[in-house]
Amino acid sequence: MRLNRFIGNFDLDAERVTLRDLDVVHQLARVLHLQVGERVVLCDGAGYEAEGEISSFGKDEVQIALGKKYKNENEPLRRVTLYMAVLKHENFEFAAEKATEAGAAKIVPVLSARTVKTGMNTERVRKIIKEAAEQSGRGIVPQLSEPMMFADALQNAAGNDGNLFFHTDGGTAFEKEPETISKRKTGIFIGPEGGWSDEEAEQTKAAGFRIVSLGPLTLRAETAAIIATYLAAR
């Protein structure tokens, strides 16, 4: 049976930890209905984790006795940053959740020329990302940056080892970019439902990014984000 897991700033070198995050305490006691003696996995958010046994429940805390910590082996070899054009809030939340499950290390919301600005609740998205990381067995919680303009996203991506700009109008097939795909730190750009503007595509070329395609089919932006993240991370 797979154990429930929680990611947080836990001291895994300690013999015992006390959880005081009220959301976690509520989930353990009221949602999952776990009992003293049952086991969970605690992750420190830096790639290490340990199994623990619930030793007691208090009003606002839970004590857990820890076993030996070990390295989480589920993280992808490559660090992928997803530069995702802001979508309608429920669509962006879905893309962020599934990109986390697919292996994204960081998600950057991008305000593009064709972005429909609906307002994004970043704290809600961070919670969704954290829950997706825990559910999927990740050892870290992907970072969510504050939304940034397209030009700022290009500048931010300059620090990556390679960048892939997914565009419906041309570009080489994704699988024909092995050199860029194999980079240790890769950025991938996914546009809004209306696609990137011609000016944005030209700015990307000038920045030296590779323009690629996921094939002839027309994909929803969130679908493209999930597929591209999974392929680039591996």
CSV table of C-alpha atoms in Angstrom, one decimal:
chain,number,residue,atom,x,y,z
A,1,MET,CA,0.0,0.0,0.0
A,2,ARG,CA,1.4,3.4,-1.0
A,3,LEU,CA,1.9,5.7,1.9
A,4,ASN,CA,0.6,9.2,2.1
A,5,ARG,CA,3.4,11.7,1.6
A,6,PHE,CA,3.9,15.3,2.7
A,7,ILE,CA,6.5,17.8,1.5
A,8,GLY,CA,7.7,20.6,3.8
A,9,ASN,CA,10.7,22.0,5.7
A,10,PHE,CA,11.1,18.9,7.8
A,11,ASP,CA,14.3,18.0,9.8
A,12,LEU,CA,14.7,14.5,8.6
A,13,ASP,CA,17.8,14.0,10.8
A,14,ALA,CA,15.7,14.3,13.9
A,15,GLU,CA,14.3,11.2,15.6
A,16,ARG,CA,10.9,12.8,15.9
A,17,VAL,CA,9.2,15.8,14.3
A,18,THR,CA,6.1,17.7,15.4
A,19,LEU,CA,3.8,18.9,12.6
A,20,ARG,CA,2.0,22.1,13.4
A,21,ASP,CA,0.8,23.2,9.9
A,22,LEU,CA,-2.9,23.2,10.5
A,23,ASP,CA,-3.7,22.2,6.9
A,24,VAL,CA,-1.5,19.1,7.3
A,25,VAL,CA,-2.9,18.3,10.8
A,26,HIS,CA,-6.4,18.6,9.4
A,27,GLN,CA,-5.6,16.4,6.4
A,28,LEU,CA,-4.0,13.7,8.6
A,29,ALA,CA,-6.8,13.6,11.2
A,30,ARG,CA,-10.0,14.7,9.5
A,31,VAL,CA,-9.5,13.9,5.8
A,32,LEU,CA,-7.4,10.8,5.8
A,33,HIS,CA,-8.5,9.6,9.2
A,34,LEU,CA,-5.1,8.2,10.1
A,35,GLN,CA,-4.5,6.7,13.5
A,36,VAL,CA,-1.6,6.4,15.9
A,37,GLY,CA,0.8,3.7,14.6
A,38,GLU,CA,0.1,4.4,10.9
A,39,ARG,CA,2.9,5.4,8.6
A,40,VAL,CA,3.5,8.3,6.3
A,41,VAL,CA,6.4,9.7,4.2
A,42,LEU,CA,7.8,13.1,5.0
A,43,CYS,CA,9.9,14.9,2.3
A,44,ASP,CA,12.2,17.8,3.1
A,45,GLY,CA,11.7,19.5,-0.3
A,46,ALA,CA,15.3,19.2,-1.2
A,47,GLY,CA,15.2,15.7,-2.6
A,48,TYR,CA,15.3,13.6,0.6
A,49,GLU,CA,12.6,11.8,2.5
A,50,ALA,CA,11.9,9.4,5.4
A,51,GLU,CA,9.2,7.1,6.5
A,52,GLY,CA,7.6,8.0,9.8
A,53,GLU,CA,5.1,6.5,12.3
A,54,ILE,CA,2.4,8.7,13.8
A,55,SER,CA,3.1,8.6,17.6
A,56,SER,CA,0.4,11.0,18.9
A,57,PHE,CA,-2.2,13.5,17.9
A,58,GLY,CA,-2.7,16.8,19.8
A,59,LYS,CA,-5.3,19.5,19.3
A,60,ASP,CA,-3.2,21.4,16.8
A,61,GLU,CA,-0.2,19.1,16.2
A,62,VAL,CA,0.9,15.6,15.2
A,63,GLN,CA,4.0,13.9,16.4
A,64,ILE,CA,5.8,11.5,14.0
A,65,ALA,CA,8.7,9.2,14.8
A,66,LEU,CA,11.1,9.1,11.9
A,67,GLY,CA,13.2,6.3,10.4
A,68,LYS,CA,16.4,6.8,8.4
A,69,LYS,CA,16.2,9.4,5.6
A,70,TYR,CA,17.0,8.4,2.0
A,71,LYS,CA,17.2,10.2,-1.4
A,72,ASN,CA,14.1,10.5,-3.5
A,73,GLU,CA,14.8,8.7,-6.8
A,74,ASN,CA,11.8,10.0,-8.7
A,75,GLU,CA,13.1,13.4,-9.8
A,76,PRO,CA,13.9,13.8,-13.6
A,77,LEU,CA,17.5,14.0,-14.6
A,78,ARG,CA,16.9,17.3,-16.4
A,79,ARG,CA,15.6,20.5,-14.8
A,80,VAL,CA,12.8,21.8,-16.9
A,81,THR,CA,11.3,25.3,-16.5
A,82,LEU,CA,7.9,25.7,-18.1
A,83,TYR,CA,7.3,29.2,-19.4
A,84,MET,CA,3.5,29.0,-19.8
A,85,ALA,CA,1.3,31.7,-21.2
A,86,VAL,CA,-1.4,32.7,-18.7
A,87,LEU,CA,-4.7,31.0,-19.6
A,88,LYS,CA,-8.1,31.2,-18.0
A,89,HIS,CA,-7.5,30.4,-14.4
A,90,GLU,CA,-8.9,26.9,-14.3
A,91,ASN,CA,-7.0,25.9,-17.5
A,92,PHE,CA,-3.7,27.3,-16.1
A,93,GLU,CA,-4.3,25.5,-12.8
A,94,PHE,CA,-4.8,22.3,-14.7
A,95,ALA,CA,-1.7,22.8,-16.7
A,96,ALA,CA,0.4,23.6,-13.6
A,97,GLU,CA,-0.9,20.5,-11.8
A,98,LYS,CA,-0.2,18.1,-14.7
A,99,ALA,CA,3.2,19.7,-15.6
A,100,THR,CA,4.2,19.1,-11.9
A,101,GLU,CA,3.2,15.5,-12.3
A,102,ALA,CA,5.2,15.4,-15.6
A,103,GLY,CA,8.4,16.6,-14.0
A,104,ALA,CA,8.6,20.4,-14.2
A,105,ALA,CA,11.0,22.0,-11.8
A,106,LYS,CA,9.8,25.5,-12.2
A,107,ILE,CA,6.7,27.2,-13.7
A,108,VAL,CA,6.8,30.7,-15.0
A,109,PRO,CA,3.4,32.4,-16.0
A,110,VAL,CA,4.0,34.5,-19.0
A,111,LEU,CA,1.9,37.5,-20.1
A,112,SER,CA,2.0,37.3,-23.9
A,113,ALA,CA,0.5,39.6,-26.6
A,114,ARG,CA,-2.5,37.3,-26.9
A,115,THR,CA,-3.0,36.5,-23.2
A,116,VAL,CA,-6.5,37.1,-21.9
A,117,LYS,CA,-5.7,38.6,-18.5
A,118,THR,CA,-8.3,37.0,-16.1
A,119,GLY,CA,-6.3,37.3,-12.9
A,120,MET,CA,-4.4,34.5,-11.4
A,121,ASN,CA,-4.4,33.4,-7.7
A,122,THR,CA,-0.8,32.5,-7.3
A,123,GLU,CA,-1.3,31.2,-3.8
A,124,ARG,CA,-4.0,28.8,-5.0
A,125,VAL,CA,-1.8,27.6,-7.9
A,126,ARG,CA,1.1,27.0,-5.4
A,127,LYS,CA,-1.2,24.9,-3.3
A,128,ILE,CA,-2.3,22.9,-6.3
A,129,ILE,CA,1.4,22.4,-7.3
A,130,LYS,CA,2.3,21.2,-3.9
A,131,GLU,CA,-0.5,18.7,-3.7
A,132,ALA,CA,0.4,17.4,-7.2
A,133,ALA,CA,4.0,17.0,-6.2
A,134,GLU,CA,3.0,15.0,-3.1
A,135,GLN,CA,0.5,12.9,-5.0
A,136,SER,CA,2.9,12.0,-7.8
A,137,GLY,CA,5.9,11.1,-5.6
A,138,ARG,CA,8.1,14.1,-6.3
A,139,GLY,CA,10.9,15.0,-3.9
A,140,ILE,CA,10.6,18.7,-4.5
A,141,VAL,CA,7.8,21.2,-5.0
A,142,PRO,CA,8.2,23.0,-8.3
A,143,GLN,CA,8.7,26.7,-7.9
A,144,LEU,CA,6.0,29.1,-9.2
A,145,SER,CA,7.3,32.5,-10.1
A,146,GLU,CA,5.2,35.7,-10.3
A,147,PRO,CA,3.7,36.4,-13.7
A,148,MET,CA,6.2,38.2,-16.0
A,149,MET,CA,6.0,39.9,-19.4
A,150,PHE,CA,7.2,38.0,-22.5
A,151,ALA,CA,10.3,40.1,-22.8
A,152,ASP,CA,11.2,39.5,-19.2
A,153,ALA,CA,10.6,35.7,-19.6
A,154,LEU,CA,13.1,35.7,-22.5
A,155,GLN,CA,15.7,37.4,-20.3
A,156,ASN,CA,15.0,35.0,-17.5
A,157,ALA,CA,15.4,32.0,-19.8
A,158,ALA,CA,18.8,33.2,-20.9
A,159,GLY,CA,20.3,31.5,-17.9
A,160,ASN,CA,19.2,28.0,-19.1
A,161,ASP,CA,21.5,25.7,-21.0
A,162,GLY,CA,18.9,25.5,-23.8
A,163,ASN,CA,15.5,26.7,-24.7
A,164,LEU,CA,12.7,25.3,-26.8
A,165,PHE,CA,9.9,27.6,-28.2
A,166,PHE,CA,6.9,25.6,-29.2
A,167,HIS,CA,5.1,27.3,-32.1
A,168,THR,CA,2.3,26.1,-34.4
A,169,ASP,CA,3.7,28.0,-37.4
A,170,GLY,CA,6.8,26.1,-38.4
A,171,GLY,CA,9.9,24.9,-36.6
A,172,THR,CA,11.5,21.5,-36.5
A,173,ALA,CA,9.9,18.5,-34.9
A,174,PHE,CA,10.6,18.2,-31.2
A,175,GLU,CA,12.2,14.8,-31.4
A,176,LYS,CA,14.7,16.2,-34.0
A,177,GLU,CA,16.3,18.5,-31.4
A,178,PRO,CA,18.3,16.0,-29.3
A,179,GLU,CA,21.1,18.5,-28.6
A,180,THR,CA,18.7,21.0,-27.0
A,181,ILE,CA,16.6,18.3,-25.3
A,182,SER,CA,19.6,16.8,-23.6
A,183,LYS,CA,20.6,20.0,-21.9
A,184,ARG,CA,20.7,19.8,-18.1
A,185,LYS,CA,18.6,23.0,-17.6
A,186,THR,CA,16.0,23.4,-20.3
A,187,GLY,CA,13.3,26.0,-20.8
A,188,ILE,CA,10.2,25.3,-22.8
A,189,PHE,CA,7.8,28.0,-24.0
A,190,ILE,CA,4.1,27.2,-24.5
A,191,GLY,CA,1.8,29.9,-25.9
A,192,PRO,CA,-1.8,30.8,-25.2
A,193,GLU,CA,-4.8,29.4,-27.1
A,194,GLY,CA,-4.4,32.0,-29.8
A,195,GLY,CA,-0.7,31.1,-30.2
A,196,TRP,CA,2.4,33.3,-30.1
A,197,SER,CA,2.4,36.5,-32.1
A,198,ASP,CA,4.8,36.8,-35.1
A,199,GLU,CA,6.7,39.5,-33.2
A,200,GLU,CA,7.2,37.1,-30.2
A,201,ALA,CA,8.4,34.4,-32.6
A,202,GLU,CA,11.0,36.8,-34.1
A,203,GLN,CA,12.2,37.9,-30.7
A,204,THR,CA,12.7,34.3,-29.8
A,205,LYS,CA,14.7,33.6,-32.9
A,206,ALA,CA,16.9,36.7,-32.2
A,207,ALA,CA,17.5,35.3,-28.7
A,208,GLY,CA,18.8,32.1,-30.2
A,209,PHE,CA,16.0,29.8,-29.0
A,210,ARG,CA,15.1,26.7,-31.0
A,211,ILE,CA,11.6,26.9,-32.5
A,212,VAL,CA,9.9,23.5,-32.4
A,213,SER,CA,6.6,21.7,-33.0
A,214,LEU,CA,4.8,18.8,-31.4
A,215,GLY,CA,3.4,17.8,-34.8
A,216,PRO,CA,0.6,18.6,-37.2
A,217,LEU,CA,-2.3,18.2,-34.8
A,218,THR,CA,-3.7,21.2,-33.0
A,219,LEU,CA,-3.4,20.8,-29.3
A,220,ARG,CA,-4.9,22.8,-26.5
A,221,ALA,CA,-2.2,24.9,-24.7
A,222,GLU,CA,-2.5,22.8,-21.5
A,223,THR,CA,-2.2,19.6,-23.4
A,224,ALA,CA,1.0,20.9,-25.2
A,225,ALA,CA,2.4,22.0,-21.8
A,226,ILE,CA,2.0,18.5,-20.3
A,227,ILE,CA,3.4,16.6,-23.3
A,228,ALA,CA,6.4,19.0,-23.8
A,229,THR,CA,7.3,19.0,-20.1
A,230,TYR,CA,7.2,15.2,-19.9
A,231,LEU,CA,9.4,14.7,-23.0
A,232,ALA,CA,11.9,17.4,-22.1
A,233,ALA,CA,12.3,16.2,-18.5
A,234,ARG,CA,13.3,12.8,-19.7
